[in-house]
Tab-separated table of C-alpha atoms in Angstrom:
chain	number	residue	atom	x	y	z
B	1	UNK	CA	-11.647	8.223	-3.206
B	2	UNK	CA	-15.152	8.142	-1.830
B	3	UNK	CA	-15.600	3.996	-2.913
B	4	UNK	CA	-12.285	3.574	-1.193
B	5	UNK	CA	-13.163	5.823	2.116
B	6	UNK	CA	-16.654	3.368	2.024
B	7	UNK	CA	-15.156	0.369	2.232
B	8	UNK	CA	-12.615	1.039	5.007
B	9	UNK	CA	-15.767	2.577	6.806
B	10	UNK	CA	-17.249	-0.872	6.108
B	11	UNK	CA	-14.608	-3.074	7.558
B	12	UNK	CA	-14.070	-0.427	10.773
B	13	UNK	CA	-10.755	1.397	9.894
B	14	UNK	CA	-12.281	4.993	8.824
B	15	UNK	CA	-14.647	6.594	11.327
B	16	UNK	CA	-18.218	7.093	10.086
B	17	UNK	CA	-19.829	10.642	10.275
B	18	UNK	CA	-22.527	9.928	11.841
B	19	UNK	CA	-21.062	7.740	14.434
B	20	UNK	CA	-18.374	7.748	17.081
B	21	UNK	CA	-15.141	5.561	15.851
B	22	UNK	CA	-15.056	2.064	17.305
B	23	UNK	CA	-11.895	0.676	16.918
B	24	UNK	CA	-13.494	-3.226	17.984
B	25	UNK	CA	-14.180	-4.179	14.169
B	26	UNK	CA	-10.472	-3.307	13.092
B	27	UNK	CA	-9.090	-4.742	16.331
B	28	UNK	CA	-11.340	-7.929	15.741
B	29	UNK	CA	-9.879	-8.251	12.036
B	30	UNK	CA	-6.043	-8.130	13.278
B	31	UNK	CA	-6.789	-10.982	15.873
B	32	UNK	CA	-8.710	-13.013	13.407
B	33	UNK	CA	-5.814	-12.915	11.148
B	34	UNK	CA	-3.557	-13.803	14.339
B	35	UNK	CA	-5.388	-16.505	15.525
B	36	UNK	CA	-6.909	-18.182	12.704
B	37	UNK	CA	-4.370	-18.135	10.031
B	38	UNK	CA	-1.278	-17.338	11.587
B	39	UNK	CA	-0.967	-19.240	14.834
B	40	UNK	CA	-2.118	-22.477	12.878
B	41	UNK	CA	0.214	-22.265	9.816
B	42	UNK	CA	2.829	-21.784	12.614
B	43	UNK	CA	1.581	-24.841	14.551
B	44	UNK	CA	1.333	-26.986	11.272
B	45	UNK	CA	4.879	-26.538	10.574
B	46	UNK	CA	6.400	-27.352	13.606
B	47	UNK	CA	3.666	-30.528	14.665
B	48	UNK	CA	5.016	-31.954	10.563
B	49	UNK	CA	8.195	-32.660	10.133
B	50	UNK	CA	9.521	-30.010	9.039
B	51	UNK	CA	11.803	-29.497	5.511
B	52	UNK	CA	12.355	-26.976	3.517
B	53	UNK	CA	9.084	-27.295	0.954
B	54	UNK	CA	6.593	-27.248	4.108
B	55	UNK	CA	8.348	-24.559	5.942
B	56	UNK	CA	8.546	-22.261	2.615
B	57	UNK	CA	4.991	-22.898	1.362
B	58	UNK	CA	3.571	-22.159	4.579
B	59	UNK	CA	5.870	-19.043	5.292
B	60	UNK	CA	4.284	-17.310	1.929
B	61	UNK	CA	1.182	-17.656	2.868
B	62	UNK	CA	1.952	-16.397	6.344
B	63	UNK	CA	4.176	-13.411	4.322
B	64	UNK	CA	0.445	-12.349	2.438
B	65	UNK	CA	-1.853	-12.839	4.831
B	66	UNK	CA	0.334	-11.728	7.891
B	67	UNK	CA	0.461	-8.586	6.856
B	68	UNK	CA	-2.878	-7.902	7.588
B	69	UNK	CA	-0.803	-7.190	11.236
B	70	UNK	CA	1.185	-4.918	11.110
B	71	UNK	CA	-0.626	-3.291	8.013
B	72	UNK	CA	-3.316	-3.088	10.130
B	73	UNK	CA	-2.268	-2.140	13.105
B	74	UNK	CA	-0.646	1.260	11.362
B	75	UNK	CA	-3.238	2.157	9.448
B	76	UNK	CA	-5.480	1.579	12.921
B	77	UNK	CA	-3.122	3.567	14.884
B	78	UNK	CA	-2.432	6.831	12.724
B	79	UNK	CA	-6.114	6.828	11.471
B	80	UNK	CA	-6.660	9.863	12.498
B	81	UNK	CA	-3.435	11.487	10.894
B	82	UNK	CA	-4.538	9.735	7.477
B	83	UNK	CA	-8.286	10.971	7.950
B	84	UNK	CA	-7.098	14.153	8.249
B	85	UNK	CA	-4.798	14.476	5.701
B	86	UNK	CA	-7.571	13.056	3.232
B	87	UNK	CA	-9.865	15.787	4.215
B	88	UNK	CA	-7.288	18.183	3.733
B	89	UNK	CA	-6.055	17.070	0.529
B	90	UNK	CA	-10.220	17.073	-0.541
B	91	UNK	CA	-11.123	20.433	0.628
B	92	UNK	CA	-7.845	21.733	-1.102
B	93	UNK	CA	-8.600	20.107	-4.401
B	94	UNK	CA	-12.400	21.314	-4.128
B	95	UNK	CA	-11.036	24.949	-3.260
B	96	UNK	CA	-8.527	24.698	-6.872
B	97	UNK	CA	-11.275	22.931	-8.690
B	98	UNK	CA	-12.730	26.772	-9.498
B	99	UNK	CA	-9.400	27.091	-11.164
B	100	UNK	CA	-10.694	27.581	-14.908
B	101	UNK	CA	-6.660	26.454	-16.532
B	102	UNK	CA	-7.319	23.548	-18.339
B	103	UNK	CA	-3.568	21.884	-17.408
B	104	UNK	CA	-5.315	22.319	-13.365
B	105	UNK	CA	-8.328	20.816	-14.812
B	106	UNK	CA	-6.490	17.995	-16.177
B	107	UNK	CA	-4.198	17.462	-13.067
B	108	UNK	CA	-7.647	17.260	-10.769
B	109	UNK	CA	-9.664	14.989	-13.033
B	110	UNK	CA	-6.576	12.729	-13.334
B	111	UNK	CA	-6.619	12.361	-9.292
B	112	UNK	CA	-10.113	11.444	-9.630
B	113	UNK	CA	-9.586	8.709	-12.460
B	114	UNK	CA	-6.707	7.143	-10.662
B	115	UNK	CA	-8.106	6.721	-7.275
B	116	UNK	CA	-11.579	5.419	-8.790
B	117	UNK	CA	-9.694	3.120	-11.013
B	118	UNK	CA	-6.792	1.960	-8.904
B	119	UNK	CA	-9.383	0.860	-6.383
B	120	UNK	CA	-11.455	-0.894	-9.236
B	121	UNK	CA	-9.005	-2.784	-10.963
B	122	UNK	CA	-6.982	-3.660	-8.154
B	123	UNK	CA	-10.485	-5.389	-6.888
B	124	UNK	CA	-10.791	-7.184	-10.248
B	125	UNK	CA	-7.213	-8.408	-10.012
B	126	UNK	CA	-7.742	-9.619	-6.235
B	127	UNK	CA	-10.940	-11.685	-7.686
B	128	UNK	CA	-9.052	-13.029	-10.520
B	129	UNK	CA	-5.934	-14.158	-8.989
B	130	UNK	CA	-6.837	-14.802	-5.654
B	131	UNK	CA	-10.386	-16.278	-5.905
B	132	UNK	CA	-9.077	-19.698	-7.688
B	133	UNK	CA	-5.500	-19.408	-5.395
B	134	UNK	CA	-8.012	-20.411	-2.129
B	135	UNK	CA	-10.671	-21.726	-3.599
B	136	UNK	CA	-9.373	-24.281	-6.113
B	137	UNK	CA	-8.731	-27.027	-3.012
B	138	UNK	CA	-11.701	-27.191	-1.413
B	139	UNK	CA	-14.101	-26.777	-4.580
B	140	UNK	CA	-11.914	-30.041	-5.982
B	141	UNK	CA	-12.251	-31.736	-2.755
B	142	UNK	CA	-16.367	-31.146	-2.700
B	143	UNK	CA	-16.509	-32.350	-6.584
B	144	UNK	CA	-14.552	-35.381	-5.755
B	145	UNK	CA	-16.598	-36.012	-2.686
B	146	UNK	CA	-19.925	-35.918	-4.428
B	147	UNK	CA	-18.638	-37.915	-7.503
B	148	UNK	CA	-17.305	-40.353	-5.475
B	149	UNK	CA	-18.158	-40.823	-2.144
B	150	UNK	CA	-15.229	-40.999	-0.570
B	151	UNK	CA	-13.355	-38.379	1.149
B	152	UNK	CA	-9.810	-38.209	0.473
B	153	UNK	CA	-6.972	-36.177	2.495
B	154	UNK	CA	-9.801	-33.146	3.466
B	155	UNK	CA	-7.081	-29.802	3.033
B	156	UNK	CA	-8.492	-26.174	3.731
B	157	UNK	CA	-8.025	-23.365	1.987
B	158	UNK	CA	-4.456	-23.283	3.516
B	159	UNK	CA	-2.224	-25.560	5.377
B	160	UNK	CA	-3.074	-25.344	9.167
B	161	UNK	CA	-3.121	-27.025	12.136
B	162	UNK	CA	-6.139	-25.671	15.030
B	163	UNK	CA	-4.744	-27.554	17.750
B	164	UNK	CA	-7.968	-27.765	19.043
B	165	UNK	CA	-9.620	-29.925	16.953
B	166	UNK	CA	-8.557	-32.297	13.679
B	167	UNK	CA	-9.764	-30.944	10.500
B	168	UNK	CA	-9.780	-33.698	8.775
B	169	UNK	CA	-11.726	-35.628	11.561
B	170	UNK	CA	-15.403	-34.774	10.294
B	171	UNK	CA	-16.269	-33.855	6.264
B	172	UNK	CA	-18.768	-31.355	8.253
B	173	UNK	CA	-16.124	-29.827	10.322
B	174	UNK	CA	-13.556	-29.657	7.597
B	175	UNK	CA	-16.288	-27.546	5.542
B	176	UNK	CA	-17.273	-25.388	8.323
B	177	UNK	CA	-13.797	-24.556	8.526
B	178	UNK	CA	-13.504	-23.958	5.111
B	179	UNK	CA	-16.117	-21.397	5.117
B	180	UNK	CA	-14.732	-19.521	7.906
B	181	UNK	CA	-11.430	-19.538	6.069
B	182	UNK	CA	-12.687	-17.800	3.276
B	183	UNK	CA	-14.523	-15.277	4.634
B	184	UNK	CA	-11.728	-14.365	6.847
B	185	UNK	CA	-9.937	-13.749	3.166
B	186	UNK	CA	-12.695	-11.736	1.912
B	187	UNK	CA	-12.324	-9.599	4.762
B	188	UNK	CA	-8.235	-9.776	4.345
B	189	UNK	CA	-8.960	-8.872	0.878
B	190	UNK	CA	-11.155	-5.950	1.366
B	191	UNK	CA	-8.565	-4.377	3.781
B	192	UNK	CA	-5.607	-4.795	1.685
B	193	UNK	CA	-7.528	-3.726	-1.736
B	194	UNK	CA	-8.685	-0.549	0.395
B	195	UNK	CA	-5.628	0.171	2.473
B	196	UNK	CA	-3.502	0.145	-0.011
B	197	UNK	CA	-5.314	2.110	-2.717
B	198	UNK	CA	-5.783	4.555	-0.220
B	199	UNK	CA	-2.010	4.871	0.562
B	200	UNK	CA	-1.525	5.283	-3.478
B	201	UNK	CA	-4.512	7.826	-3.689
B	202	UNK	CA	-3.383	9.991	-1.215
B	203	UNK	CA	0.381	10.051	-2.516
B	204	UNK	CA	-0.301	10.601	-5.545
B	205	UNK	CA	-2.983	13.586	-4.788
B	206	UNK	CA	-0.588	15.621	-2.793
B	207	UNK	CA	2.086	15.230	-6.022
B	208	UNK	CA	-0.867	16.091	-8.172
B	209	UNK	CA	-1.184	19.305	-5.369
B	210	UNK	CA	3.024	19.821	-5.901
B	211	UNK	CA	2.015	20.238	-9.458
B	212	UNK	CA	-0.992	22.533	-9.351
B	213	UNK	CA	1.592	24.666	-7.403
B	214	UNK	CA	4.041	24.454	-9.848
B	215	UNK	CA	1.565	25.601	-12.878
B	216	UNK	CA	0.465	28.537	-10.788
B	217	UNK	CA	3.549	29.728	-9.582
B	218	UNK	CA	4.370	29.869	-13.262
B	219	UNK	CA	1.646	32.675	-14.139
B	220	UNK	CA	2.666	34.755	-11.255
B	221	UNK	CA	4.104	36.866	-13.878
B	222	UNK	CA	1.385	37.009	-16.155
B	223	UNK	CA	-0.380	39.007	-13.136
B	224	UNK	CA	-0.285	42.627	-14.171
B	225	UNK	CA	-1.720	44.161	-10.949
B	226	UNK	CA	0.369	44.008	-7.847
B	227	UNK	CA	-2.953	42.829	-5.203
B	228	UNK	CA	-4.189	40.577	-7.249
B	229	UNK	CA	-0.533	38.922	-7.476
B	230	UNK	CA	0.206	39.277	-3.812
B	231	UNK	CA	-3.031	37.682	-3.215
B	232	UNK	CA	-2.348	34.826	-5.389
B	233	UNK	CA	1.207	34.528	-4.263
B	234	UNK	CA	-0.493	34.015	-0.796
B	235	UNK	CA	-2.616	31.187	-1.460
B	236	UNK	CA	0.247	29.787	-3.513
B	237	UNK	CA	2.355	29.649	-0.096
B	238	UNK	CA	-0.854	28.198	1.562
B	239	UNK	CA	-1.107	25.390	-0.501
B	240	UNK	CA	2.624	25.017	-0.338
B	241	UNK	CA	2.430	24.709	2.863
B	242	UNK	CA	-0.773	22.468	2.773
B	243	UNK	CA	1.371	19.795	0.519
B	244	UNK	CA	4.032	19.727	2.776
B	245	UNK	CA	1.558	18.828	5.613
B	246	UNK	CA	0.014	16.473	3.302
B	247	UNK	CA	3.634	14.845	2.700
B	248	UNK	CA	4.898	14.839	6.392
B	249	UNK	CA	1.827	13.123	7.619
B	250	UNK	CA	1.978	10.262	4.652
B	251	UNK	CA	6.040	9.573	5.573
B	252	UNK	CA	4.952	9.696	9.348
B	253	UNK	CA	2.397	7.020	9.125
B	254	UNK	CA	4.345	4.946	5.987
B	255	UNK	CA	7.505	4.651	6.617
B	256	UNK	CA	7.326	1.663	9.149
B	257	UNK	CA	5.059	-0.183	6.874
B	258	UNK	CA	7.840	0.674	3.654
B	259	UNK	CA	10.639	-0.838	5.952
B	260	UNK	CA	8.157	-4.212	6.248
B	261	UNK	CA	7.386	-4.365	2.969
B	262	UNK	CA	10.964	-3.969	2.123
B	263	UNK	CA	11.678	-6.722	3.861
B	264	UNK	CA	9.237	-9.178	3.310
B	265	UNK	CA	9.702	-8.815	-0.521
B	266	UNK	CA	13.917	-9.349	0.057
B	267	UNK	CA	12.874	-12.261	2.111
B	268	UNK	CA	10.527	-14.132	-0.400
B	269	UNK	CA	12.744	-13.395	-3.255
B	270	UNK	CA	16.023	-15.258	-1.647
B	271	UNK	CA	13.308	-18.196	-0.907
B	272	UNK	CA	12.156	-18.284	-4.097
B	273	UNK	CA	15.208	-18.500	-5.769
B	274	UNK	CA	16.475	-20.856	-3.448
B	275	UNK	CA	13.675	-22.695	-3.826
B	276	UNK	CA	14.284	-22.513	-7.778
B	277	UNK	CA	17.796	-23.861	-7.395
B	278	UNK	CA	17.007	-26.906	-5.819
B	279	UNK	CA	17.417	-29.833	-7.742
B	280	UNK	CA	13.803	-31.923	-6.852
B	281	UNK	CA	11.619	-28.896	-8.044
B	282	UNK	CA	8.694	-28.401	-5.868
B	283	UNK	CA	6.597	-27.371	-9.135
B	284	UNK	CA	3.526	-26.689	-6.540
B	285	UNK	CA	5.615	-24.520	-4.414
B	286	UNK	CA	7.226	-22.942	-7.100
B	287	UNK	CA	4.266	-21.958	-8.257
B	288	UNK	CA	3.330	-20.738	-5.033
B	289	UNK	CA	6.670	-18.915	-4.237
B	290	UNK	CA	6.568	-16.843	-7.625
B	291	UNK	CA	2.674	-15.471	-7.103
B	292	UNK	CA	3.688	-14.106	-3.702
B	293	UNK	CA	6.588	-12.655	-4.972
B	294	UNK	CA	5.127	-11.284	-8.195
B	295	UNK	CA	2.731	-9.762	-5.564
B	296	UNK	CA	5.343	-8.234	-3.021
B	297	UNK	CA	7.313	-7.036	-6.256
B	298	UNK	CA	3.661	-5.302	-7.763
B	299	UNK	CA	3.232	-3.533	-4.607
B	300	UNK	CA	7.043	-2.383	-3.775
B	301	UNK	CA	6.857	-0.751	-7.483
B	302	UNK	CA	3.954	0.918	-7.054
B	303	UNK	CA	5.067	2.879	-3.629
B	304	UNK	CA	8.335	3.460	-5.691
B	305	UNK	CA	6.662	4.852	-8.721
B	306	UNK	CA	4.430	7.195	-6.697
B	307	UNK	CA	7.833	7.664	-4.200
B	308	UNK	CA	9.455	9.469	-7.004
B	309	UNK	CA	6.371	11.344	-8.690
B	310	UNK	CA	6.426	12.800	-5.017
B	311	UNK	CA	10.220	13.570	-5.319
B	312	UNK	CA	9.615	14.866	-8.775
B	313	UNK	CA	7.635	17.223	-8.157
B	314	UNK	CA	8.121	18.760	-4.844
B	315	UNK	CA	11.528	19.727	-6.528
B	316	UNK	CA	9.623	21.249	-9.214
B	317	UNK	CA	8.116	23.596	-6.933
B	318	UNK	CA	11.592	24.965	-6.052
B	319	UNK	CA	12.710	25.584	-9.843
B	320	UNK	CA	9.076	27.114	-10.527
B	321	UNK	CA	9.780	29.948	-7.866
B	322	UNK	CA	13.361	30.460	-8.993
B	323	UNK	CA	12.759	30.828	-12.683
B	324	UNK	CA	9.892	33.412	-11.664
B	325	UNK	CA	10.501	36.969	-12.075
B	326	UNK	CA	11.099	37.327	-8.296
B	327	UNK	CA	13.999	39.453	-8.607
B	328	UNK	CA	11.288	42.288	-10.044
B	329	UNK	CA	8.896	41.893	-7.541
B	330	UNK	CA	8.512	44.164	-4.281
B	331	UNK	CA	10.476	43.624	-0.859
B	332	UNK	CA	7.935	41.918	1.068
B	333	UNK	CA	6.812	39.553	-2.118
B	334	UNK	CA	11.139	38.649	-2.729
B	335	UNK	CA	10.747	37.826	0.887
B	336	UNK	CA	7.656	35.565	0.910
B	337	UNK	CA	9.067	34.121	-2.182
B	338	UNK	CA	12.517	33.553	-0.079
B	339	UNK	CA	10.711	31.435	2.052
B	340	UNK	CA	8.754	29.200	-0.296
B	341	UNK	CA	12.176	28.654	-2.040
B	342	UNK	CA	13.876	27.698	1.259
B	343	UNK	CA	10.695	25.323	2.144
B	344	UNK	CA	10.443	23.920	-1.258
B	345	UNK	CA	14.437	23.073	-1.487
B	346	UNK	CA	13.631	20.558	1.087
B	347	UNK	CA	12.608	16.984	-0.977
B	348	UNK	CA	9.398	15.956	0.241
B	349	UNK	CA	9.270	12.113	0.377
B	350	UNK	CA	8.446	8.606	1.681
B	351	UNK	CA	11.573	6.926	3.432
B	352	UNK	CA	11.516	3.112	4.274
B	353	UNK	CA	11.425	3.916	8.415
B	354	UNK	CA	13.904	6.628	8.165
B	355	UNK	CA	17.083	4.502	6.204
B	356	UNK	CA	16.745	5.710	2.314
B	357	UNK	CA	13.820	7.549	-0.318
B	358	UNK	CA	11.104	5.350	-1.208
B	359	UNK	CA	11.977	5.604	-5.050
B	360	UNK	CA	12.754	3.520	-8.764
B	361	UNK	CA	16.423	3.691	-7.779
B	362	UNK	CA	15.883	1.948	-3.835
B	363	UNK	CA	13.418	-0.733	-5.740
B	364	UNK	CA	16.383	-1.806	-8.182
B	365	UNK	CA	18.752	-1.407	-5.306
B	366	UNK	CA	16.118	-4.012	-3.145
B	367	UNK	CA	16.512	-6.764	-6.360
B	368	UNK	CA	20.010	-5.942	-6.101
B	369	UNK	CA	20.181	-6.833	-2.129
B	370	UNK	CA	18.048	-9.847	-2.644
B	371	UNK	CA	20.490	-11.868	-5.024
B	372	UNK	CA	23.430	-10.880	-2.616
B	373	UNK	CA	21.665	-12.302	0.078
B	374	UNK	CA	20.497	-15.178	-2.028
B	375	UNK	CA	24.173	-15.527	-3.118
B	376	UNK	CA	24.997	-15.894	0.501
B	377	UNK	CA	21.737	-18.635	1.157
B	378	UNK	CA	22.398	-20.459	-1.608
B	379	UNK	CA	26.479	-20.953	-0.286
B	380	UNK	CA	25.316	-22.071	3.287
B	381	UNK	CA	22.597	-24.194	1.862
B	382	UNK	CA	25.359	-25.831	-0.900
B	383	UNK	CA	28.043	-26.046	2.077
B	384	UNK	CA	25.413	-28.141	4.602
């Protein structure tokens, strides 16, 4: 996780440690986003007249890049919860890494794969798919401008209108703008990439801690002498404990943002299928429609996947310390072991702000609510 923890050091959302945190440079990014992209899109589709192609093309840009807002803004706010935890999780899986077991060997070079990886090919994918979605317009309008001459309708990297001043007014202008534009998107792109991978790192390395408690609860009993068991049983409850923490603190500072994703992906999938049933088809905006959707879709089953790994296996926890020998063990171990049972009973995991479990079962059950509500759209749009 350390290219991950760089970059969000980088772009001012992860304090530095040899520096005070300044929260201007994340602040900075969020009103950027605001004022720049957002406020313009807005402004273009109410100064146009407005139909349904404009308004939906422009609202899935808005959908991507506006969630730089509130994504930001919670990852800004409980930084210091989610620093935290990450040093906790670290100095947990540094203090198990001595573990000689090959299966906690396995489980702790896994975490270190995924989060290296995840980062690195989500990057790739960003370059690959986004790179040509923002830059294809403006490259073919400089081509066509040096071929020819002539400069035909000048169009950014997105639809917008700046109210102060005419894009299309001055070639000079118009490119000035368009570099902004895309650096504002590399930045965009840099805090999404690392955000998010940082969100899936840190889920999934306190169910890869769930597990590592698991696998040693199950050689308790392979422990002949009664201190060296009681001390292992103690850091087992320690680390129990410690994944817990880890898990509270990741549904605390996640579960606004699940409810927002949620949303935004039922949202964009009822437009896109309206979109679809129309009977002049858009081809442009369809085109449009299904990237941001294939995008919100991507993401939603990711935080489901790793939703139910961390169901998965802070259950397993529970079953480890009931099919231990516990009923052969001393009175103060059956009680210590009481306790971990009655902790680990409780099903650690993320919620999407408090209504249902982030899991594979709430992600079909989103598709599911998206073609009722599409059902309903598509009546009110047929009946007008």
């Amino acid at each position: 996780m350390n290219l991950i923890v760089r970059t969000l050091q980088l772009i001012g959302y992860w304090s530095h440690p040899e520096r005070s945190f300044r929260a201007v440079q994340a602040i900075c990014l969020i009103a950027v986003v605001l004022i720049w992209v957002i406020i313009p899109e807005l402004a273009f589709i109410i100064r146009q007249e407005p139909n349904f192609v404009i308004i939906v093309r422009n609202l899935a840009e808005i959908l991507i890049i506006g969630m730089v807002v509130p994504q930001g803004s919670i990852a800004l706010y409980y930084r210091p919860l989610l620093e935290k935890t990450y040093r906790e999780v670290r100095s947990i899986f540094d203090t198990v890494s001595t573990d000689s077991h090959r299966d906690v060997q396995r489980v702790i070079k896994h975490m270190k794969i995924f989060s290296e990886w995840t980062f690195k090919g989500y990057m790739g994918a960003e370059v690959v798919f986004a790179g040509p979605y923002f830059i294809s317009v403006p490259v073919t309008t400089i081509l066509k401008y040096s071929s020819t001459g002539v400069s035909s309708t000048l169009k950014g990297v997105f639809e917008a209108d700046y109210l102060l001043f005419d894009l299309q007014s001055n070639v000079w202008l118009w490119l000035m703008t368009v570099v902004v534009n895309i650096a504002v998107m590399v930045y965009v792109v840099l805090f999404l990439v690392s955000s998010h991978c940082l969100f899936w790192s840190l889920l999934h390395n306190v169910s890869g801690l769930f597990k590592i408690i698991s696998m040693k609860i199950g050689r308790l009993d392979e422990l002949i002498d009664d201190v060296q068991r009681h001390e292992e049983l103690v850091t087992i409850v320690g680390l129990h404990e410690s994944a817990y923490r880890g898990a509270r603190a990741l549904e605390k500072s996640l579960n606004a943002f699940m409810l927002i994703l949620y949303g935004m992906c039922i949202l964009n999938i009822c437009l896109t299928m309206v979109a679809l049933s129309l009977p002049n088809i858009d081809w442009d905006l369809l085109l449009k429609m299904t990237v941001v959707m294939m995008y919100l879709l991507c993401h939603i089953l990711a935080y489901s996947i790793l939703g139910t790994e961390l169901m998965c296996a802070s259950t397993a926890t529970s079953e480890a310390f009931y099919k231990s020998q516990w009923y052969m063990r001393s009175v103060q171990e059956q009680r210590t072991i009481l306790f971990a049972l009655a902790r680990s009973q409780k099903m650690a995991a993320l919620t999407t702000g408090k209504f249902f479990h982030v899991s594979r079962t709430t992600f079909g059950m989103a598709l599911r609510s998206a073609m009722s509500y599409f059902a309903v759209l598509r009546q009110v749009y047929g009946a007008q």
